[in-house]
Short mmCIF file of C-alpha atoms in Angstrom, two decimals:
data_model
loop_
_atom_site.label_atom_id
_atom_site.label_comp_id
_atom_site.label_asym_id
_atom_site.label_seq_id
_atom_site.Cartn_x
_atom_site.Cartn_y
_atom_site.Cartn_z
CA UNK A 721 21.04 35.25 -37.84
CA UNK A 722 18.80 33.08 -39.61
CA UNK A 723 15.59 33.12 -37.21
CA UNK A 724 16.50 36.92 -36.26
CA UNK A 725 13.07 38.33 -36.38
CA UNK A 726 12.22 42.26 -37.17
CA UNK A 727 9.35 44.63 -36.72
CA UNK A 728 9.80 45.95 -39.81
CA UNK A 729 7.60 46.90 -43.05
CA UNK A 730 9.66 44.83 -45.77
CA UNK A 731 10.45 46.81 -49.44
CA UNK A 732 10.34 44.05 -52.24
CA UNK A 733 7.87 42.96 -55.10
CA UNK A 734 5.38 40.01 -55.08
CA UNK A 735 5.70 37.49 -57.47
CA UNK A 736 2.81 39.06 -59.15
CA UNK A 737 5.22 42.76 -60.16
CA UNK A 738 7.38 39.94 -61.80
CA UNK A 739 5.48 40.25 -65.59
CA UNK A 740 5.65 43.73 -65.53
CA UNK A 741 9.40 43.02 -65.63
CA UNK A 742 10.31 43.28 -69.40
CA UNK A 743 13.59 42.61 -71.15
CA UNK A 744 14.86 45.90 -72.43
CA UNK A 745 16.85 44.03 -75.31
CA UNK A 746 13.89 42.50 -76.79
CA UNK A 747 15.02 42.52 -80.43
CA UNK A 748 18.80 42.34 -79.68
CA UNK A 749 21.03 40.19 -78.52
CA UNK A 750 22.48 40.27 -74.59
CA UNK A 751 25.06 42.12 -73.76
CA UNK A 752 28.23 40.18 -73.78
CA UNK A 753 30.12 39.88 -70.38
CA UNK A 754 34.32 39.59 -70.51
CA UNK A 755 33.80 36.68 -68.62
CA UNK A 756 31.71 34.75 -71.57
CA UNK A 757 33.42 31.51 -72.02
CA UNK A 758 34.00 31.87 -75.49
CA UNK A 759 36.90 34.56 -75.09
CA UNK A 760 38.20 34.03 -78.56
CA UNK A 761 35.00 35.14 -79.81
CA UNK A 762 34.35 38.38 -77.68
CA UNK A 763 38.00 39.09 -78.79
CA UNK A 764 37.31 39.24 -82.11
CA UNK A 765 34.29 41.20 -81.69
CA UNK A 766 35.68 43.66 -79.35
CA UNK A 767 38.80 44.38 -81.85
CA UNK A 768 36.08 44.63 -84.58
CA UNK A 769 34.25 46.97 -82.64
CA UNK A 770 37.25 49.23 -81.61
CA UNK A 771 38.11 49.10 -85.28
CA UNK A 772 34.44 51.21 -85.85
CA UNK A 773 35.53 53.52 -82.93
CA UNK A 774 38.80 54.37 -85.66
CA UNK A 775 35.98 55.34 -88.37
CA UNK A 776 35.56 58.40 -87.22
CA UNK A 777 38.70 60.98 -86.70
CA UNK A 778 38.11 63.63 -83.84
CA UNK A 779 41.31 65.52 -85.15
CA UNK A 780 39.60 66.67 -88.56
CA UNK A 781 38.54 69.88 -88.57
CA UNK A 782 34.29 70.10 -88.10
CA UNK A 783 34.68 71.75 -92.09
CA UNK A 784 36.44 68.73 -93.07
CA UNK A 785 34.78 66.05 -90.90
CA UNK A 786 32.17 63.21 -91.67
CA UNK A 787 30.17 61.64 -88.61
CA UNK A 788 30.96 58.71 -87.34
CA UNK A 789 29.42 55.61 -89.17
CA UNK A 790 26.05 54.76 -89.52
CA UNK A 791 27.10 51.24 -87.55
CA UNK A 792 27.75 53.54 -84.51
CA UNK A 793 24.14 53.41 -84.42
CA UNK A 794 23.00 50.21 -85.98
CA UNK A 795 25.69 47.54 -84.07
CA UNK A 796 24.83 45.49 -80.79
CA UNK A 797 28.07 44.91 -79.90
CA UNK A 798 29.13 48.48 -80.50
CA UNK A 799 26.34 49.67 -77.23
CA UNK A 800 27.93 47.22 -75.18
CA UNK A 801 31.54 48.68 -76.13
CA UNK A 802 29.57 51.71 -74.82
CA UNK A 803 28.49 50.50 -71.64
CA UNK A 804 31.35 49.30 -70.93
CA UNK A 805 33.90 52.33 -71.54
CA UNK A 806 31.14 54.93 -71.68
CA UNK A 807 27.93 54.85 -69.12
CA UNK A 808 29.87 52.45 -66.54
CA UNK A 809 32.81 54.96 -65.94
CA UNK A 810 32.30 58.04 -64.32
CA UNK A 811 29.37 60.03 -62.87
CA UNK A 812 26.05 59.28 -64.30
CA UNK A 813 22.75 60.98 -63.65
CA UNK A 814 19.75 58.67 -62.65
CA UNK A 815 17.68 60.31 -61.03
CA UNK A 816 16.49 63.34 -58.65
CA UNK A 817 16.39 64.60 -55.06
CA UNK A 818 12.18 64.39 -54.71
CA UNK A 819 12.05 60.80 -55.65
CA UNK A 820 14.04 60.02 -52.41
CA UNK A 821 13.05 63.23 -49.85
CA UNK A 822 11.76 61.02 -46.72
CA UNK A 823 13.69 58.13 -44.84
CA UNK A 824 13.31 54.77 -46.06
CA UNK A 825 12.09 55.92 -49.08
CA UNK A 826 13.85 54.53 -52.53
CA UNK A 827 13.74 54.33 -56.18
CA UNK A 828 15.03 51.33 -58.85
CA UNK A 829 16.48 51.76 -62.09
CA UNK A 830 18.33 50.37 -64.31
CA UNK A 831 21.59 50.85 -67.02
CA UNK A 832 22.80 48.08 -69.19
CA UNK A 833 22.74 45.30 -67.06
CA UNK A 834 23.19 47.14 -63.86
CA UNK A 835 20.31 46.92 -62.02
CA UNK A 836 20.62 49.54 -59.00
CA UNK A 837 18.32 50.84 -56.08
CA UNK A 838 19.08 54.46 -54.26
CA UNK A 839 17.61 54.69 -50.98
CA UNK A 840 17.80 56.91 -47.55
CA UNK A 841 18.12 54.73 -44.94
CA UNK A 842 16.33 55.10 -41.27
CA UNK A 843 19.00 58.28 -40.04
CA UNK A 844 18.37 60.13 -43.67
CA UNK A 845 21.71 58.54 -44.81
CA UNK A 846 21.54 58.44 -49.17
CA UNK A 847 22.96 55.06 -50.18
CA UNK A 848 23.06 52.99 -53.02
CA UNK A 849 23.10 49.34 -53.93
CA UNK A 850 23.17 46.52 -56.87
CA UNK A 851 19.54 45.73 -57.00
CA UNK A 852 20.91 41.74 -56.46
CA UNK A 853 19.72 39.33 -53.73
CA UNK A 854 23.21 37.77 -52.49
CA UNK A 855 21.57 34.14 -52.43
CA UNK A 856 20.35 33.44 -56.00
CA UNK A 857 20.76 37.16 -57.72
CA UNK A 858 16.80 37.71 -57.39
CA UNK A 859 15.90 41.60 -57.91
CA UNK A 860 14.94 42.70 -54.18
CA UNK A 861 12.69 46.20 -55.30
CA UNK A 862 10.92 47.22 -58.00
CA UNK A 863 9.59 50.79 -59.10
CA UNK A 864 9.57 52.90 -56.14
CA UNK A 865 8.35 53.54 -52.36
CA UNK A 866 9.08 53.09 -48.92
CA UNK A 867 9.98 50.88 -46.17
CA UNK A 868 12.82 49.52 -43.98
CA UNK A 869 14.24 46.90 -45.65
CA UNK A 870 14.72 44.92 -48.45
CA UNK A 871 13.03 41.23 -48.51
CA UNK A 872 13.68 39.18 -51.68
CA UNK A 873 10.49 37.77 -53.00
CA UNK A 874 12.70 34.46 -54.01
CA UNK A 875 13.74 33.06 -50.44
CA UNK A 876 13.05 35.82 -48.70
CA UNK A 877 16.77 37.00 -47.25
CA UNK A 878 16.48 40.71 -45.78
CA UNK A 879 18.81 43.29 -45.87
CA UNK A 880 18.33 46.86 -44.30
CA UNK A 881 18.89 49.96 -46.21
CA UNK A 882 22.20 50.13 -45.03
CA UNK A 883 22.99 46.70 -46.88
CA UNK A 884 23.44 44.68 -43.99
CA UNK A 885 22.33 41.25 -44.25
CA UNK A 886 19.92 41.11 -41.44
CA UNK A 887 17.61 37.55 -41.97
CA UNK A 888 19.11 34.63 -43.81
CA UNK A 889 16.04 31.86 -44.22
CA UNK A 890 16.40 28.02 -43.71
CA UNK A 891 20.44 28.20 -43.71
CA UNK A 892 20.54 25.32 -40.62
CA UNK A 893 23.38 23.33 -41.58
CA UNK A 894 25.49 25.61 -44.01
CA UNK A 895 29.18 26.17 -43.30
CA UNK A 896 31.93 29.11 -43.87
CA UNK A 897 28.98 31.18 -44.16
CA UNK A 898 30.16 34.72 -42.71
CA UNK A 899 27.18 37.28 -42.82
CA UNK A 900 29.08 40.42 -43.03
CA UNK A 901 30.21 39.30 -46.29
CA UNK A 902 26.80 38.75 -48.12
CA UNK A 903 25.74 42.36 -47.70
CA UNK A 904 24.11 44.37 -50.98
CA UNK A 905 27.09 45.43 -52.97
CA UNK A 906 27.28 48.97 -52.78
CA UNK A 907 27.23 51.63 -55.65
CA UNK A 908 29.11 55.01 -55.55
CA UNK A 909 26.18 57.95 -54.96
CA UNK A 910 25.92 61.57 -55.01
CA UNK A 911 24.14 64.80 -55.29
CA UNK A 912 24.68 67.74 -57.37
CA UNK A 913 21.73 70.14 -57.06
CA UNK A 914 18.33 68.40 -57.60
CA UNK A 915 19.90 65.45 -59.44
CA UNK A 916 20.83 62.14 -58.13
CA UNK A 917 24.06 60.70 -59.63
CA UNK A 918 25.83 57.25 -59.78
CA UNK A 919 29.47 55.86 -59.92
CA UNK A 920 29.23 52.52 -61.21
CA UNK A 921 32.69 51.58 -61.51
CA UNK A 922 34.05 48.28 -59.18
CA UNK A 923 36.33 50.14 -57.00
CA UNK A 924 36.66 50.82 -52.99
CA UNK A 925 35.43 53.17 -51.50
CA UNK A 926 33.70 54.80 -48.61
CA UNK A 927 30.16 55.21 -49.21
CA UNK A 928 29.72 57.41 -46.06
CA UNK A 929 32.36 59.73 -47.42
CA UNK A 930 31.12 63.11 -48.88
CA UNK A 931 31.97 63.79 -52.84
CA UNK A 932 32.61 67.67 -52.03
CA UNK A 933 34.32 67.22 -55.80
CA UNK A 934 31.70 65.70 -57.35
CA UNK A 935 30.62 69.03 -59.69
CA UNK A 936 33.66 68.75 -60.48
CA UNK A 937 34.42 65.87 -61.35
CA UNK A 938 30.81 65.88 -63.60
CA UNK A 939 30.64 68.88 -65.02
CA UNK A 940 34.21 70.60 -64.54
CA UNK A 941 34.29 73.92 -65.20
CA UNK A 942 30.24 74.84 -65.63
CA UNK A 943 29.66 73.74 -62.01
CA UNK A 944 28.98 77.28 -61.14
CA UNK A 945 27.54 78.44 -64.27
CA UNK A 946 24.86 76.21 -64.08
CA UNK A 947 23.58 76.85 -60.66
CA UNK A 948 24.09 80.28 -61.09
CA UNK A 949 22.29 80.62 -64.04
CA UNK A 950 19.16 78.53 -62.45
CA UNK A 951 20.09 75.19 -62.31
CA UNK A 952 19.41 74.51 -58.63
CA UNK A 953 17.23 73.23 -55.87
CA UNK A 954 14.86 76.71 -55.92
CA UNK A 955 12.24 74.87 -58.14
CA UNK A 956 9.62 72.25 -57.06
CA UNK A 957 8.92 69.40 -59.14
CA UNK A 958 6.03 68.68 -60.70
CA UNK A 959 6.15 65.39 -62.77
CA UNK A 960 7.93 63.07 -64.65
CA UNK A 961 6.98 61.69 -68.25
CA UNK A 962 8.68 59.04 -69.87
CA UNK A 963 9.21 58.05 -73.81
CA UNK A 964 10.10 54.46 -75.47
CA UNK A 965 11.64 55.72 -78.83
CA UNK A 966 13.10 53.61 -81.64
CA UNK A 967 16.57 54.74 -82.48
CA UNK A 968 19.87 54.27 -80.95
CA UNK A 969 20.31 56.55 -77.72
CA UNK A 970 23.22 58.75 -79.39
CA UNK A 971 20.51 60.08 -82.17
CA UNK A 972 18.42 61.68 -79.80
CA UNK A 973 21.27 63.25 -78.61
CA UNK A 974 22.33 64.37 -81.66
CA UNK A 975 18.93 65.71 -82.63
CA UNK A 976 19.58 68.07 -79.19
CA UNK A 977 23.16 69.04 -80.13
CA UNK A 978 22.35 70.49 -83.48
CA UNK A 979 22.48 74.01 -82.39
CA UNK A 980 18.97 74.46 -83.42
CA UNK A 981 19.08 73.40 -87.09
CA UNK A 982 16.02 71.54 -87.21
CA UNK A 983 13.83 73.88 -84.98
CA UNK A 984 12.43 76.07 -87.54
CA UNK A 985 11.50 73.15 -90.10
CA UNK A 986 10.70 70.63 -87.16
CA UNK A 987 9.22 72.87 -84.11
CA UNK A 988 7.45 75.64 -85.90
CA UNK A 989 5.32 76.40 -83.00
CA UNK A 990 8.10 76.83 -80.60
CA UNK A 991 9.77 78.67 -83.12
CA UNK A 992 7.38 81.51 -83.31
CA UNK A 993 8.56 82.31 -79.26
CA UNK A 994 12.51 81.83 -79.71
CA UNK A 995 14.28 84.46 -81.47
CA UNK A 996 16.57 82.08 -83.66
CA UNK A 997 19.06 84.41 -84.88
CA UNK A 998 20.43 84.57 -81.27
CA UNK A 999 20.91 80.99 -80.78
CA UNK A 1000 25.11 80.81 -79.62
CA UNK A 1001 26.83 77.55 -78.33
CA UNK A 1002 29.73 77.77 -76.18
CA UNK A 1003 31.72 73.87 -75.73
CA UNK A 1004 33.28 73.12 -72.23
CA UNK A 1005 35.24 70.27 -71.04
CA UNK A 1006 32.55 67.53 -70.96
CA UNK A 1007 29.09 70.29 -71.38
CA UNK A 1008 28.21 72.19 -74.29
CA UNK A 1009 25.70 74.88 -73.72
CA UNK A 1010 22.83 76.42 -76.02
CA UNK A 1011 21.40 79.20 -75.23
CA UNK A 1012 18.67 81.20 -76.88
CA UNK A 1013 16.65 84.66 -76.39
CA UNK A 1014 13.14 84.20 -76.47
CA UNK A 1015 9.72 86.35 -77.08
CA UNK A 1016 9.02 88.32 -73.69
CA UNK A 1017 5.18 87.23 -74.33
CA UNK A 1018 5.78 83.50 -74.97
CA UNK A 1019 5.44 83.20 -71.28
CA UNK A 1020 6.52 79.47 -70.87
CA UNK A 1021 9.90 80.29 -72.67
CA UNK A 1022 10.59 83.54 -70.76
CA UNK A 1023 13.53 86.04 -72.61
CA UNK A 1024 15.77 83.40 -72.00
CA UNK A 1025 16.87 79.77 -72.95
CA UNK A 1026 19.22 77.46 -71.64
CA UNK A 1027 19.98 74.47 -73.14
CA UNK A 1028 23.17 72.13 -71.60
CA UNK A 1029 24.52 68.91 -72.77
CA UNK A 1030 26.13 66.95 -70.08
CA UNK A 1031 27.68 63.80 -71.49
CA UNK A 1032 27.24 61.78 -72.16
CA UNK A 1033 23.27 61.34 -72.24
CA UNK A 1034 21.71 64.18 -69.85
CA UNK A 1035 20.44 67.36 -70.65
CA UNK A 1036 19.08 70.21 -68.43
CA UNK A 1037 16.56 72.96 -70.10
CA UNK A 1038 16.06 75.79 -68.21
CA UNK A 1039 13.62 78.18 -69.95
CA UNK A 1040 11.33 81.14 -68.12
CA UNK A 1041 10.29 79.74 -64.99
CA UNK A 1042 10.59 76.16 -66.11
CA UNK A 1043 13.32 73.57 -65.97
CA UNK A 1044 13.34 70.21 -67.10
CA UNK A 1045 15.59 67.33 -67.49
CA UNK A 1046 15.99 64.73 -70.61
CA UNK A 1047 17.53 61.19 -69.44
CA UNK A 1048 18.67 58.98 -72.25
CA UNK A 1049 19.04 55.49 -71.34
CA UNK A 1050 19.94 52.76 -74.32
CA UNK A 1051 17.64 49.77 -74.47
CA UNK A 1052 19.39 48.57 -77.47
CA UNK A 1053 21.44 49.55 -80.60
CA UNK A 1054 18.02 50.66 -81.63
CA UNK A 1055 16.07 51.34 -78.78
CA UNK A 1056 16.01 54.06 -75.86
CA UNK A 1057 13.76 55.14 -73.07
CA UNK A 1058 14.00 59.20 -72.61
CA UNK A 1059 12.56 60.49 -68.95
CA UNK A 1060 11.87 64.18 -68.54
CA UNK A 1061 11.81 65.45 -65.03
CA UNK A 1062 9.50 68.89 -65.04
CA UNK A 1063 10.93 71.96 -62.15
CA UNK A 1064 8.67 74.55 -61.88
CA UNK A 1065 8.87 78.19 -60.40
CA UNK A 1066 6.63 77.20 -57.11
CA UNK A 1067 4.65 80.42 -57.43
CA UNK A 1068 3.34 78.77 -60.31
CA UNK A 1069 2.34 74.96 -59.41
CA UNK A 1070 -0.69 75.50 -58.54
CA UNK A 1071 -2.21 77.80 -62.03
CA UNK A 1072 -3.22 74.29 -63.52
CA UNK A 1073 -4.54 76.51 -66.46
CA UNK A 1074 -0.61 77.47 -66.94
CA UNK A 1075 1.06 74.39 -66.01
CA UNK A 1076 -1.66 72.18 -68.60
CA UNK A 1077 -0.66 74.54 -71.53
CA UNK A 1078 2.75 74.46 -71.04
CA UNK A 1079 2.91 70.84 -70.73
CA UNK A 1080 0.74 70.34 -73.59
CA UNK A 1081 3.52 72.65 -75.81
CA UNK A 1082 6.37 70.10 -74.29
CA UNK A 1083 4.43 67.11 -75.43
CA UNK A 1084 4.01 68.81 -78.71
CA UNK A 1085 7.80 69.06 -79.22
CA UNK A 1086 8.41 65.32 -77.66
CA UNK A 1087 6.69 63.78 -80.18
CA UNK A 1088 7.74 65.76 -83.29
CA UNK A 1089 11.08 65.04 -81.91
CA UNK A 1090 10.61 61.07 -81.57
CA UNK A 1091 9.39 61.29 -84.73
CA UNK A 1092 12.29 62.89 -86.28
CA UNK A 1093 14.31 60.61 -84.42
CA UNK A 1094 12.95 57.59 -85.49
CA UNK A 1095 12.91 58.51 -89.14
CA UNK A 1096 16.27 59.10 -88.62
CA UNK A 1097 17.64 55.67 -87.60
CA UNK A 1098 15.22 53.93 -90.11
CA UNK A 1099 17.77 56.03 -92.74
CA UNK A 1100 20.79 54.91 -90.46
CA UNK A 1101 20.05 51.49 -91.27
CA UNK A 1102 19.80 52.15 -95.25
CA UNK A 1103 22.75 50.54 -97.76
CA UNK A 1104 22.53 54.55 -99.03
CA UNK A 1105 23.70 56.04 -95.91
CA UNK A 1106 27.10 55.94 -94.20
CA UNK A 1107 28.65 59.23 -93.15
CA UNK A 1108 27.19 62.56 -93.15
CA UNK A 1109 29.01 65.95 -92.96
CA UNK A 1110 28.60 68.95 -90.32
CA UNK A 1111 26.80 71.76 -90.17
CA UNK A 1112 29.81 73.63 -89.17
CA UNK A 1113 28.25 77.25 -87.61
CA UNK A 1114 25.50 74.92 -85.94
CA UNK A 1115 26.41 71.36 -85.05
CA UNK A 1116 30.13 71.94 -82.97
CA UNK A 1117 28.26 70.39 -80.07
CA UNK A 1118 27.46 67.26 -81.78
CA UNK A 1119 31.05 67.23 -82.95
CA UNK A 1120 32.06 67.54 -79.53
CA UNK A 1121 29.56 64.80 -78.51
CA UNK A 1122 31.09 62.32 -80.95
CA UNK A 1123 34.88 63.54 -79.94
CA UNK A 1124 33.89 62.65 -76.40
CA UNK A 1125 32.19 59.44 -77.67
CA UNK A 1126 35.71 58.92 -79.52
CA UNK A 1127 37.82 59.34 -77.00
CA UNK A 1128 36.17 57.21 -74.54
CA UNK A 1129 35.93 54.16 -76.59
CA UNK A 1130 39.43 54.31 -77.26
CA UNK A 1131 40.34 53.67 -73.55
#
């Protein structure tokens, strides 16, 4: 095993990618690991931390209810109370479908401290692994591509893209050394739709096994209403921008979930094509839904608007002949990265003239939102701000969010 030789072309990063690495935490500090040495001191700041999950009562009516506490937002060791019980349980989006279309093609990402590659291996087969070398925990890929294995840029160990350990360098002379057992760990993956989702809890299972239940099991009961209601694989991509914003991951969501509050004040422009007075929210099991009638001649809207929540940080806006996809990932208590996915009718890729002015009126909207947003947490992390109230004909799906949020942490 350790002089096997491939024809293969090798997926990995040369030591050169390694600076465009950057540590997502910059201003914070690490996550904390259960297995820390000094328990007695992750105790206490766990039980501290559970005690600000208790600062907020989901049981309160919405017309009697404050928010939950400004240190929900402010608190390092409250996001890794979050990773832990929130975005490392259950089905998470990452990604979608056309990033990962060919064979041996893959993409790398990364939650908390869970760094993960999804791939399609030689056969077409969609897998996913812990982005680890087995040797000395080197990252094996970076960004995106293709190719038929995985070569670690450290010591060079390979492993296909079915995990297998397949070249061990230099290991003359080690003992007890059994290769099946120093294959990438594998990751739970799935696909619902366009989207590409992850289960990154530590448990067995069969990663050739089909997750017929995972709609289900994501979005319960608005499986169907979503992909009848355009929320599908009918529309081609078109592009993907991404956003560095400063404020904690839960207020952009919150900024979303307001029912439209902030639209007409915040978003004039897009204000003049949505006909406000209709705007209704209807609160599923773990979705909440917006939806909106538009102007028939603001032709990037179209006469109808679609906006779902799917906790707890993805959002799908289907609008006209659009679609597009907001992906909140936390980079700290007060720092996220927000990637929007654009689906487009494909009658209508190619009117550039169309597709410029439309994206143009998205980017307008991004950045009065990340402005919002980051005005926002700067007043988060005032001594005059604690709790705030509800908007309660508006804001039930933020309520719902921080139920949810509640309920969760309380596990």
């Amino acid at each position: 095993m350790a002089t096997m030789m491939m024809m293969m072309k090798p997926i990995g990063f040369q030591f050169s990618d390694l600076k465009k690495l950057r540590n997502p935490y910059p201003n914070s500090p690490l996550i904390r690991r259960s297995h820390e040495p000094n328990h007695g001191l992750l105790q206490m700041s766990q039980d501290l931390d559970r005690s600000l999950v208790h600062e907020f009562n989901p049981s309160i009516p919405i017309q009697e209810a404050l928010t939950p506490p400004s240190s929900w937002y402010t608190c390092a060791s409250f996001l890794s109370l979050e990773l832990n019980q929130v975005f490392f349980k259950g089905w998470q989006a990452v990604g979608c479908t056309h990033q990962i279309q060919e064979a041996n093609s893959f993409f790398t990402g990364r939650l908390g401290n869970v760094e993960y590659v999804v791939c399609r291996d030689e056969n077409g087969e969609l897998r996913a692994f812990h982005n680890v070398c087995r040797h000395h925990a080197s990252l094996l890929a970076y960004g995106s591509g293709k190719g038929s294995c995985f070569v670690c840029p450290y010591h060079g160990w390979t492993y296909g893209l079915d995990g297998r350990l397949l070249k061990a360098t230099r290991i003359t002379g080690i003992k007890n050394f059994n290769v099946k057992e120093f294959g990438l760990v594998p990751v739970r993956v799935a696909i619902w739709g366009p989207f590409i989702l992850l289960n990154l809890e530590r448990k067995g299972f069969d990663q050739q096994n089909c997750d017929d239940n995972v709609g289900m099991e994501w979005l319960g009961s608005t499986s169907e209403i979503l992909s009848t209601n355009g929320v599908d694989t009918s529309l081609s991509y078109l592009r993907r921008r991404e956003y560095t914003i400063e404020c904690n991951w839960k207020v952009f969501c919150d900024n979303y979930l307001d029912g439209g509050y902030h639209v007409p004040f915040a978003h004039k422009d897009l204000a003049s094509g949505l006909k406000l007075d209709s705007y209704s929210t209807t609160i599923y099991e773990k979705v909440s839904i917006q939806r909106c009638d538009g102007d028939e001649d603001f032709d990037r809207l179209g006469s109808k608007s679609l906006y779902a929540f799917i906790y707890p940080n993805f959002m799908v806006n289907r609008y006209g002949p659009w679609m597009d996809t907001n992906l909140v990932l936390p980079l700290g208590p007060r720092r996220c990265k927000v990637i929007f996915d654009y689906f487009l009718d494909a009658s209508l890729k190619d009117d550039e003239a169309f597709v410029a002015k439309s994206l143009e009126d998205s980017e307008q909207v991004q950045m009065e939102d990340i402005m919002l947003c980051e005005s926002v947490q700067r007043g988060l992390e005032s001594p005059a701000y604690d709790n705030g109230r509800y908007a309660p004909m508006v804001e039930k799906a933020m309520h719902h969010f921080h139920s949810l949020l509640h309920q969760h942490l309380i596990k």
